[in-house]
Amino acid sequence: MRYIAAYLLLQLANPEATPSAADITKVVSAAGIDVDSDRIDKLFAAIEGREIAQLVAEGKEKLASVPSGGAAPAAAAAGGAAAAPAEEEKKVEEEEESDDDMGFGLFD
């Protein structure tokens, strides 16, 4: 993923140029990350002859088919009223526990 990100950053920095393996190595190394040249070679083999816009469009289509869990926020909103009393109970319990230590701990 870091090599793809480096490639895309280089592409954004200069849309008219095509990033090279050396360019990606320079960016990744500048971030303090060890470079795996085999992965860079695999990246270039996978994108050879393809345009970035095409790859991004294909990626968006693939992501659109992945379930995003959109129903979870709606369920959480519906149960929000029930969650409020539970939070109050936790606060009360925390206050009671803080009185038990009387200013010193077991391992002080």
XYZ file of C-alpha atoms in Angstrom:
108
model
C 0.000 0.000 0.000
C 2.858 2.395 0.773
C 4.253 1.982 -2.729
C 0.888 2.699 -4.310
C 0.541 5.768 -2.085
C 4.020 6.959 -3.067
C 3.215 6.422 -6.752
C -0.030 8.386 -6.456
C 1.666 11.212 -4.546
C 4.313 11.482 -7.237
C 1.623 11.423 -9.911
C -0.287 14.204 -8.145
C 2.870 16.277 -7.770
C 3.569 16.121 -11.501
C 0.647 14.764 -13.542
C 2.603 14.993 -16.801
C 5.408 12.695 -15.625
C 5.288 8.989 -14.947
C 6.935 8.045 -11.629
C 9.796 5.575 -11.818
C 10.906 2.888 -9.381
C 13.737 5.187 -8.297
C 11.237 7.970 -7.571
C 9.127 5.671 -5.418
C 12.234 4.410 -3.619
C 13.252 7.990 -2.864
C 9.825 8.894 -1.441
C 9.504 5.767 0.686
C 13.076 6.084 1.973
C 12.479 9.737 2.859
C 9.663 8.555 5.132
C 12.135 6.320 6.961
C 10.691 3.072 5.648
C 12.744 0.162 4.339
C 12.191 -0.350 0.627
C 11.268 -3.731 -0.851
C 12.213 -3.494 -4.527
C 10.299 -6.690 -5.342
C 7.043 -5.043 -4.314
C 7.835 -1.990 -6.416
C 8.493 -4.281 -9.382
C 5.139 -6.031 -8.778
C 3.405 -2.653 -8.650
C 4.844 -1.619 -12.001
C 3.950 -4.994 -13.502
C 0.350 -4.584 -12.330
C -0.085 -1.051 -13.665
C 1.904 -1.399 -16.873
C 0.054 0.118 -19.807
C -2.797 1.443 -17.688
C -3.724 4.986 -16.759
C -4.143 6.120 -13.159
C -7.638 7.483 -13.788
C -8.699 4.063 -15.072
C -7.213 2.308 -12.037
C -8.907 4.704 -9.626
C -12.265 4.219 -11.360
C -11.901 0.431 -11.148
C -10.991 0.720 -7.472
C -14.070 2.825 -6.768
C -16.274 0.191 -8.422
C -14.725 -2.526 -6.282
C -15.157 -0.486 -3.112
C -18.777 0.208 -3.963
C -19.497 -3.525 -3.854
C -18.051 -3.894 -0.345
C -20.634 -3.699 2.443
C -19.963 -0.560 4.420
C -22.112 -1.257 7.472
C -24.415 1.680 6.858
C -27.104 0.255 9.138
C -24.960 0.399 12.272
C -25.254 4.167 12.844
C -29.029 3.977 12.420
C -29.229 1.190 14.989
C -27.008 3.115 17.369
C -29.182 6.208 17.006
C -32.304 4.192 17.775
C -30.729 2.706 20.881
C -29.247 6.008 22.013
C -31.867 6.522 24.704
C -31.069 3.163 26.253
C -27.335 3.853 26.185
C -27.615 7.035 28.268
C -28.600 5.308 31.555
C -25.799 2.784 31.104
C -23.276 5.611 30.829
C -24.601 7.164 34.043
C -24.214 3.838 35.848
C -20.594 3.568 34.714
C -19.854 7.059 36.034
C -21.350 6.182 39.405
C -19.282 2.977 39.605
C -16.072 4.818 38.750
C -16.677 7.340 41.511
C -17.243 4.581 44.064
C -14.054 2.766 43.045
C -11.974 5.927 43.366
C -12.949 6.200 47.059
C -11.648 2.686 47.800
C -7.970 3.417 47.141
C -7.772 6.268 49.730
C -4.842 7.910 47.976
C -2.487 4.944 47.780
C -2.282 1.913 45.568
C -1.330 -1.690 46.144
C 2.009 -1.322 44.389
C 3.078 2.175 45.617
